[in-house]
Amino acid sequence: MTQYDLLFKGGEVIRPADGFRGPLDVAIADGRIAALAPEIPSQQAKEVVDARGKLVVPGLIDLHTHLGFELHRRVTWAEDVCPRSGVTTAVDMGSTGAFTFPWYKEHALSHSPMRLWEFINISSIGVIAIHTPYYVDHYGEYIDVDDTIRTIEENRDYIRGIKVFASSAMVGEWSLKALEAAREVGQATGLPVAVHISVEPPTLEEVLDRLGPGDIITHSYTPWNQGILDAEGHLRPAVREARERGIFFDLGHGAGSFAFDTARRALDQGFAPDSISTDIYYANVETPVKDLLTTVSKFLNLGMPLEEALAKVTVNPARALHAQELGTLQPGGPADLAVLRLEEGEYNFVDSRKETLTGRWELFCELTVYQGRIIYQNRRA
Ligand SMILES: [Zn+2]
């Protein structure tokens, strides 16, 4: 009798939500996880996937991306990078604001092959003209708190937070005004605020003072002077205090925001990011970011245990998104999962400053399932 649509046999399940790691078969029916058990007979499923020697993990969540958004007419699409990297949920981190969001929803979000959500930029123009003097000077003039709240209320199924730039390099003197407006929207809507940090002013302490539990710092391992380490490389006391009061720290690799040196020093002082994310877009997709599994592999080679690294791309970002049903691989939950291969060999990785790290481990994706449907399968012979 076939009661399942899809059955994964003989894989090693890693489920960061409850710390489980061990061999289990996983069955899917009607887009949900139907059963996990040591032995589920093949006859009970329409399609069987041999997962022996592979890891079966919840679908990965990339908390910081810019997908399907055109900058200088170059664009990286979700379908080109997410399925092949085990990602079933990605979050666009502020590419659009209240004025540009409706276009982005129609153009990208509504026909993404997997879940693609938005943190709406507090500036209504999003990132149009970003990295120009015009943007730096005028970012804050396009803040409209009421219109941003209205756009969120009309698009709750897509918009999961508010994004704000709080760095002089990005928005000149607008940082604190923008941050305060973002907080106002966050309080009115119950959504988290995610803050880009890179270059002072304001100081990181001034930023953290304006955040509450559940708010997010992204670019946690930036080598710039607004980062979590002081000039001597010591973790700023305000960072530890912020974590204790519930501020969430996201990686946001990006083109310029992840240095192995910062990572080593922070990890040595016991400060890992809560989530590992790519900040992927056209200028970093070739190098240094490539995709989420490459970013996770960098952490494995910096000494982070596999289970811990996987928690930072599943259950932890799910918590930041107030989406506890994601990233769990529990019966009854959505059938989002990835089949991965952990290979041992000699692999080279590059950070945002072109430093190379040679390591022994790399994760590869064999297959990705979104809501019970296979959206990627490695077709190697
Ligand atoms: Zn970004």
mmCIF file of C-alpha atoms and ligand atoms in Angstrom, residues 64-66 93 163 165 196 218-219 279-281, ligand 1:
data_model
loop_
_atom_site.group_PDB
_atom_site.id
_atom_site.type_symbol
_atom_site.label_atom_id
_atom_site.label_comp_id
_atom_site.label_asym_id
_atom_site.label_seq_id
_atom_site.Cartn_x
_atom_site.Cartn_y
_atom_site.Cartn_z
ATOM 1 C CA HIS A 64 20.218 37.493 4.291
ATOM 2 C CA THR A 65 20.040 37.531 0.476
ATOM 3 C CA HIS A 66 19.259 39.869 -2.435
ATOM 4 C CA MET A 93 17.201 41.746 3.256
ATOM 5 C CA LYS A 163 15.795 46.416 7.278
ATOM 6 C CA PHE A 165 21.273 50.731 7.133
ATOM 7 C CA HIS A 196 23.355 46.615 8.613
ATOM 8 C CA THR A 218 23.703 41.594 10.289
ATOM 9 C CA HIS A 219 27.333 41.559 9.094
ATOM 10 C CA ASP A 279 24.069 38.299 1.646
ATOM 11 C CA ILE A 280 24.254 36.869 -1.876
ATOM 12 C CA TYR A 281 23.845 39.066 -4.981
HETATM 13 ZN ZN ZN B 1 22.665 42.763 2.164
#
